[in-house]
C-alpha cells in the first residue's frame, strides 16, 4: 500500500538547487522530518542538530555513470540507457525513443536479435528480457570497443522529462562517490546523498556522527513503470559491518537498562541509511543471526513491510512518486502512518520531488509515544 496522493507537475525539481539562485549550494534544500507520525519542517543544513553523537549514517559510495548514449537501429534513432553489467559480459539495457525535447519516452524492447549501433564502433545485440515480469529491460551483448570507455567518451547522465536540461556528470555525483576498481557504477545517482557537502560531512563528524560506507550499483529506474527493483551488485566491507554491529550491540545494552522515562534508555546511536540503496545493501548483508557480515555480490532483496528491516533504524531519502515501489521500503522502516502523514505534509508544504528535490528524514519515535506508535503501526 502507498499513499493515495497526486504530485502536481510544478513540484518536480527541474534543476539542481545550486542553479536556482546565487550563493546556493547543494545543501540548500528543505528537510522534512518524521518521528513516527509527528512531522517537523527544517532546512537540510540543520541535519547535524537533528542527529546526535553516536548515530551512524550508512552511505552509498557508488559513482554515477554517463549511462545514456545515442544509437541507431537501422535508420531509426534510439537512446540506450545502460543499466547493469552482468557477470557474463552482457549489459541490461533499456531502449528509448528520443522525444525531440532532449529527453526520451518509453519504447517497446526487443525483439531478440535486434542490433543497435553505438558510437566508437560498439554494437549491441539484444538477446532476452531481463525478467519475466516485463520487457522494458533486456540483456544485450556488446561487441567492438568496451562499453565503459564508450560511455566515458560519448555518454551523458540519464535524465527524464521533468528536468529542464542536460547537466554535466559532476552534478550527478555525490560527495561519497568513489571510483570502482572495475569501472562499475550506478546508472542513476543515489540521490538521497546529493545534498551533502564536504562542509556538512565535516560538521557531522565533529559532532560525533559516524559514517559506514557501502556500495550498491543502482540500475535504471523507470519514469513510467515503477517496477520492483531488479537484482543489483552490492558490497558491505568488514569495517562497515563492524561499525553497524557496534551500534546495534549498544542499542541492545541500553534496552536492557531500567526504564528512565523521557526516552532515556533509548538515547544511544541509531543506524540511519542515506537512501533506499543503502537500505538494500546493508539489509542484504544481515545473516540469520541478525548480525551484519562482510558480503558482496548480487542482491535480489526487496524490502517490504512484510519483510521488514533488521538493522536500519532510520532513513534519509528523497520524495517518491505514489506508485513507486520504494515507498514499500519506507513503510517497512517507519510504518504506514508515518509515510501517510509525512507525504500529506510534503504536499501541503510544497516540497520538491525527484533527484534534485527536497529530502525526508524518517527517525524512530522515542519514549512512551514510540512504544504506542510501534504497537499500532507494525
Coordinates of C-alpha atoms in Angstrom, one line a residue:
X1 CA 0.0 0.0 0.0
X2 CA 1.2 3.5 -0.8
X3 CA -0.2 7.0 -0.1
X4 CA -3.1 7.9 -2.3
X5 CA -1.7 11.2 -3.4
X6 CA -1.1 13.0 -6.7
X7 CA 2.1 15.0 -7.1
X8 CA 1.4 18.2 -9.1
X9 CA 3.8 18.7 -12.0
X10 CA 5.1 22.0 -10.6
X11 CA 6.5 20.2 -7.6
X12 CA 9.1 18.4 -9.8
X13 CA 12.5 19.8 -9.2
X14 CA 13.6 20.8 -12.7
X15 CA 17.2 21.9 -11.9
X16 CA 19.7 21.4 -9.1
X17 CA 19.2 23.7 -6.1
X18 CA 22.5 25.4 -6.6
X19 CA 21.3 26.6 -10.0
X20 CA 18.2 28.3 -8.6
X21 CA 19.8 31.4 -7.2
X22 CA 23.2 33.0 -6.4
X23 CA 25.1 31.7 -3.4
X24 CA 23.2 28.4 -3.1
X25 CA 25.0 25.1 -2.5
X26 CA 23.7 21.6 -2.7
X27 CA 22.7 21.7 1.0
X28 CA 20.1 24.5 0.3
X29 CA 17.2 22.1 0.0
X30 CA 14.4 21.6 2.5
X31 CA 14.3 18.7 5.0
X32 CA 11.0 17.1 6.2
X33 CA 11.5 15.2 9.4
X34 CA 9.1 12.4 10.5
X35 CA 9.4 10.9 14.0
X36 CA 6.6 8.4 13.9
X37 CA 3.5 10.4 12.9
X38 CA 5.0 13.7 14.2
X39 CA 6.3 15.9 11.4
X40 CA 8.5 19.0 11.5
X41 CA 9.9 21.2 8.8
X42 CA 13.6 22.2 8.5
X43 CA 16.4 23.2 6.2
X44 CA 18.8 20.5 5.3
X45 CA 21.7 22.5 6.9
X46 CA 20.0 21.7 10.3
X47 CA 20.7 18.0 9.9
X48 CA 23.7 18.0 12.3
X49 CA 21.5 19.3 15.0
X50 CA 18.8 16.8 14.3
X51 CA 21.2 13.8 14.6
X52 CA 23.2 13.0 17.7
X53 CA 26.6 11.7 18.8
X54 CA 26.7 8.0 18.2
X55 CA 24.4 8.0 15.2
X56 CA 25.7 6.1 12.2
X57 CA 25.0 7.1 8.7
X58 CA 25.2 4.3 6.1
X59 CA 26.2 5.9 2.8
X60 CA 26.4 4.5 -0.8
X61 CA 29.8 5.1 -2.5
X62 CA 28.7 4.1 -6.0
X63 CA 29.7 6.7 -8.6
X64 CA 27.1 7.7 -11.3
X65 CA 27.9 6.6 -14.9
X66 CA 27.2 8.6 -18.0
X67 CA 24.8 5.8 -18.8
X68 CA 22.7 7.3 -21.7
X69 CA 24.0 7.2 -25.2
X70 CA 22.6 7.8 -28.7
X71 CA 22.4 4.9 -31.1
X72 CA 20.6 3.6 -34.2
X73 CA 18.5 0.6 -35.1
X74 CA 18.6 0.6 -38.9
X75 CA 17.9 4.2 -39.8
X76 CA 15.9 4.9 -36.6
X77 CA 17.4 6.9 -33.8
X78 CA 17.2 5.4 -30.3
X79 CA 18.7 6.2 -26.9
X80 CA 20.2 3.4 -24.9
X81 CA 20.2 3.5 -21.1
X82 CA 22.8 1.1 -19.8
X83 CA 21.6 -0.3 -16.5
X84 CA 23.7 -3.2 -15.1
X85 CA 26.7 -5.1 -16.3
X86 CA 26.3 -8.9 -15.9
X87 CA 28.9 -11.3 -14.8
X88 CA 28.9 -12.8 -18.4
X89 CA 29.8 -9.5 -20.0
X90 CA 26.3 -8.7 -21.2
X91 CA 24.6 -5.4 -20.1
X92 CA 21.0 -4.9 -19.1
X93 CA 19.8 -2.0 -21.2
X94 CA 16.6 0.0 -21.8
X95 CA 15.9 1.2 -25.4
X96 CA 14.1 4.5 -25.5
X97 CA 12.9 6.9 -28.2
X98 CA 14.2 10.5 -28.3
X99 CA 11.3 12.9 -27.8
X100 CA 12.7 16.0 -29.6
X101 CA 12.8 17.7 -26.2
X102 CA 16.2 16.5 -25.2
X103 CA 14.8 13.6 -23.2
X104 CA 13.2 10.3 -24.1
X105 CA 10.0 8.3 -24.0
X106 CA 9.2 4.6 -23.5
X107 CA 9.8 2.2 -26.3
X108 CA 9.0 -1.5 -26.7
X109 CA 12.1 -3.6 -26.0
X110 CA 13.4 -6.3 -28.4
X111 CA 12.8 -8.3 -30.4
X112 CA 15.7 -10.8 -29.7
X113 CA 18.4 -10.4 -32.4
X114 CA 17.9 -6.6 -32.8
X115 CA 21.3 -4.9 -33.4
X116 CA 22.0 -1.4 -32.0
X117 CA 24.9 0.6 -33.5
X118 CA 26.6 2.9 -31.0
X119 CA 29.4 5.4 -31.1
X120 CA 33.0 4.2 -31.1
X121 CA 32.3 1.1 -33.1
X122 CA 30.3 -0.6 -30.3
X123 CA 27.5 -2.9 -31.4
X124 CA 24.8 -4.3 -29.1
X125 CA 22.8 -7.4 -29.9
X126 CA 19.6 -7.7 -27.9
X127 CA 19.2 -11.2 -26.6
X128 CA 16.4 -11.7 -24.0
X129 CA 14.3 -9.8 -21.4
X130 CA 16.0 -9.3 -18.1
X131 CA 12.9 -10.6 -16.3
X132 CA 9.7 -12.5 -17.0
X133 CA 8.0 -9.5 -15.2
X134 CA 8.2 -7.3 -18.3
X135 CA 10.2 -6.4 -21.4
X136 CA 11.4 -2.9 -20.5
X137 CA 15.0 -4.1 -19.7
X138 CA 16.8 -6.6 -22.0
X139 CA 20.1 -8.3 -21.8
X140 CA 22.3 -7.2 -24.7
X141 CA 25.7 -8.5 -25.7
X142 CA 28.2 -5.8 -26.8
X143 CA 31.0 -6.3 -29.4
X144 CA 33.7 -4.0 -30.6
X145 CA 35.2 -1.5 -28.2
X146 CA 34.5 -1.6 -24.4
X147 CA 31.2 -0.2 -23.2
X148 CA 32.6 1.7 -20.2
X149 CA 35.1 3.5 -22.5
X150 CA 32.4 4.3 -24.9
X151 CA 30.2 5.8 -22.2
X152 CA 33.0 7.9 -20.9
X153 CA 33.6 9.3 -24.4
X154 CA 30.1 9.6 -25.7
X155 CA 27.6 9.1 -22.8
X156 CA 25.7 11.5 -20.7
X157 CA 23.7 11.2 -17.5
X158 CA 20.3 9.7 -17.7
X159 CA 17.6 12.3 -17.3
X160 CA 13.8 12.4 -17.6
X161 CA 11.3 14.8 -18.9
X162 CA 10.6 16.6 -15.6
X163 CA 14.1 18.1 -15.7
X164 CA 14.9 21.3 -17.6
X165 CA 18.1 20.5 -19.5
X166 CA 21.1 18.2 -19.6
X167 CA 23.6 18.6 -16.8
X168 CA 27.3 17.6 -16.6
X169 CA 28.1 14.3 -14.9
X170 CA 29.6 16.1 -11.9
X171 CA 26.1 17.3 -11.0
X172 CA 25.0 13.7 -10.5
X173 CA 28.0 12.6 -8.3
X174 CA 27.5 12.6 -4.6
X175 CA 30.2 13.7 -2.1
X176 CA 30.5 10.0 -1.1
X177 CA 31.1 8.6 -4.7
X178 CA 34.4 6.7 -5.1
X179 CA 35.8 5.2 -8.4
X180 CA 35.3 1.5 -8.6
X181 CA 38.3 -0.7 -9.4
X182 CA 36.4 -2.3 -12.3
X183 CA 34.8 1.0 -13.5
X184 CA 31.4 -0.1 -12.4
X185 CA 28.9 2.4 -11.1
X186 CA 25.2 3.4 -10.9
X187 CA 23.0 4.0 -13.9
X188 CA 21.2 6.7 -11.9
X189 CA 22.5 8.8 -9.0
X190 CA 22.0 7.5 -5.4
X191 CA 20.2 10.9 -5.0
X192 CA 19.4 10.9 -1.3
X193 CA 23.1 11.8 -0.6
X194 CA 23.2 14.6 -3.1
X195 CA 22.6 17.5 -0.6
X196 CA 25.6 16.5 1.5
X197 CA 28.7 18.8 1.1
X198 CA 32.2 18.4 2.5
X199 CA 31.3 21.1 5.0
X200 CA 28.2 19.2 6.1
X201 CA 30.2 15.9 6.5
X202 CA 32.9 17.7 8.5
X203 CA 30.3 19.2 10.9
X204 CA 28.6 15.8 11.4
X205 CA 31.9 14.1 12.2
X206 CA 32.8 16.9 14.6
X207 CA 29.5 16.3 16.4
X208 CA 30.2 12.6 16.8
X209 CA 28.2 11.2 13.9
X210 CA 29.9 8.2 12.2
X211 CA 29.8 7.0 8.6
X212 CA 29.7 3.5 7.3
X213 CA 30.3 3.3 3.5
X214 CA 28.7 0.6 1.5
X215 CA 28.3 0.1 -2.2
X216 CA 25.2 -0.7 -4.3
X217 CA 25.3 0.0 -8.1
X218 CA 21.8 1.1 -9.0
X219 CA 20.1 0.1 -12.2
X220 CA 17.8 2.1 -14.4
X221 CA 14.6 3.1 -12.8
X222 CA 11.5 3.9 -14.9
X223 CA 9.6 7.1 -15.2
X224 CA 6.6 5.1 -16.4
X225 CA 6.6 1.6 -14.9
X226 CA 7.8 1.7 -11.2
X227 CA 8.5 -2.0 -11.1
X228 CA 10.0 -3.7 -8.1
X229 CA 13.8 -3.4 -8.1
X230 CA 15.9 -5.8 -10.1
X231 CA 19.0 -7.6 -8.8
X232 CA 21.9 -5.2 -8.2
X233 CA 25.6 -5.6 -7.3
X234 CA 26.5 -4.6 -3.7
X235 CA 29.3 -4.7 -1.2
X236 CA 29.5 -4.3 2.5
X237 CA 33.0 -4.2 3.9
X238 CA 34.1 -5.8 7.2
X239 CA 34.9 -2.4 8.6
X240 CA 31.4 -1.1 7.9
X241 CA 29.8 -4.3 9.2
X242 CA 31.7 -3.8 12.5
X243 CA 30.6 -0.2 12.8
X244 CA 26.9 -1.2 12.3
X245 CA 27.1 -4.1 14.6
X246 CA 28.7 -2.0 17.3
X247 CA 25.8 0.5 17.2
X248 CA 23.2 -2.4 17.3
X249 CA 25.0 -4.0 20.2
X250 CA 24.9 -0.7 22.2
X251 CA 21.2 -0.4 21.4
X252 CA 20.6 -3.9 23.0
X253 CA 22.7 -3.0 26.0
X254 CA 20.6 0.2 26.5
X255 CA 17.4 -1.7 26.0
X256 CA 18.4 -3.9 29.0
X257 CA 18.8 -0.9 31.3
X258 CA 15.9 0.0 33.7
X259 CA 13.4 2.4 32.1
X260 CA 14.2 6.0 33.0
X261 CA 11.4 7.8 31.1
X262 CA 11.6 10.5 28.6
X263 CA 13.4 8.3 26.1
X264 CA 16.5 8.0 28.4
X265 CA 17.3 4.4 27.8
X266 CA 16.9 4.9 24.0
X267 CA 19.3 7.8 23.8
X268 CA 22.1 5.8 22.1
X269 CA 23.1 5.8 18.5
X270 CA 20.8 4.9 15.6
X271 CA 21.7 3.3 12.2
X272 CA 20.3 5.8 9.6
X273 CA 20.6 4.8 5.9
X274 CA 21.2 7.6 3.4
X275 CA 18.9 6.4 0.6
X276 CA 17.0 3.3 -0.3
X277 CA 20.1 1.9 -2.0
X278 CA 21.9 1.9 1.3
X279 CA 19.0 0.1 3.0
X280 CA 19.0 -2.6 0.3
X281 CA 22.8 -3.1 0.6
X282 CA 23.0 -3.3 4.4
X283 CA 19.9 -5.4 4.8
X284 CA 21.3 -7.8 2.2
X285 CA 24.3 -8.4 4.4
X286 CA 22.4 -9.4 7.6
X287 CA 22.9 -13.1 8.4
X288 CA 20.4 -15.5 10.0
X289 CA 22.0 -14.5 13.4
X290 CA 20.9 -10.9 12.9
X291 CA 24.4 -9.7 12.5
X292 CA 25.8 -7.8 9.6
X293 CA 28.6 -9.6 7.8
X294 CA 31.1 -8.5 5.1
X295 CA 29.4 -9.5 1.9
X296 CA 29.5 -8.7 -1.8
X297 CA 27.8 -10.0 -5.0
X298 CA 24.2 -9.7 -6.3
X299 CA 21.2 -8.9 -4.2
X300 CA 17.6 -9.6 -5.2
X301 CA 16.2 -8.4 -1.8
X302 CA 13.0 -6.4 -2.0
X303 CA 12.3 -4.7 1.3
X304 CA 8.6 -4.5 2.1
X305 CA 6.5 -4.1 5.2
X306 CA 6.0 -7.9 5.3
X307 CA 9.8 -8.5 5.1
X308 CA 10.7 -5.7 7.5
X309 CA 14.1 -4.3 8.3
X310 CA 16.6 -5.9 10.8
X311 CA 19.3 -3.3 11.0
X312 CA 18.1 0.1 9.8
X313 CA 16.5 2.4 12.4
X314 CA 16.0 5.5 10.2
X315 CA 16.2 6.6 6.6
X316 CA 17.1 9.8 4.8
X317 CA 15.5 9.7 1.4
X318 CA 14.0 11.8 -1.4
X319 CA 10.3 12.1 -2.1
X320 CA 9.0 9.3 -4.2
X321 CA 6.1 9.0 -6.7
X322 CA 3.0 7.5 -5.1
X323 CA 3.3 4.4 -7.3
X324 CA 7.0 3.8 -6.6
X325 CA 8.0 0.5 -5.1
X326 CA 10.4 2.4 -2.9
X327 CA 7.5 3.6 -0.7
X328 CA 7.1 0.0 0.5
X329 CA 10.7 0.2 1.8
X330 CA 9.9 3.5 3.5
X331 CA 6.8 1.8 5.1
X332 CA 9.0 -1.1 6.3
X333 CA 11.3 1.3 8.1
X334 CA 8.8 3.8 9.5
X335 CA 5.3 2.4 9.3
X336 CA 2.4 3.3 7.2
X337 CA 1.1 6.1 9.4
X338 CA 4.4 7.9 9.3
X339 CA 4.6 7.8 5.5
X340 CA 1.0 8.9 5.0
X341 CA 1.4 11.8 7.4
X342 CA 4.8 12.8 6.0
X343 CA 3.6 12.9 2.4
X344 CA 0.5 14.9 3.4
X345 CA 2.8 17.5 4.9
X346 CA 5.2 17.4 2.0
X347 CA 2.4 18.2 -0.4
X348 CA 0.9 20.9 1.9
X349 CA 4.4 22.4 2.3
X350 CA 5.1 22.4 -1.4
X351 CA 8.2 20.3 -1.1
X352 CA 10.0 19.4 -4.4
X353 CA 10.2 15.9 -5.7
X354 CA 12.8 13.8 -7.6
X355 CA 16.6 13.7 -7.6
X356 CA 17.1 17.5 -7.4
X357 CA 14.4 17.9 -4.9
X358 CA 14.0 18.1 -1.1
X359 CA 14.6 15.2 1.3
X360 CA 12.7 13.4 4.0
X361 CA 14.3 12.1 7.3
X362 CA 12.5 9.2 8.9
X363 CA 13.5 8.7 12.5
X364 CA 12.1 6.3 15.1
X365 CA 9.7 7.8 17.6
X366 CA 11.0 7.6 21.2
X367 CA 9.8 7.2 24.7
X368 CA 6.3 6.2 25.6
X369 CA 5.0 7.6 22.3
X370 CA 7.4 5.2 20.5
X371 CA 6.0 2.2 22.3
X372 CA 2.4 3.2 21.4
X373 CA 3.4 4.0 17.8
X374 CA 5.2 0.7 17.4
X375 CA 2.3 -1.3 18.7
X376 CA -0.1 0.4 16.3
X377 CA 1.9 0.5 13.1
X378 CA 3.6 -2.9 12.8

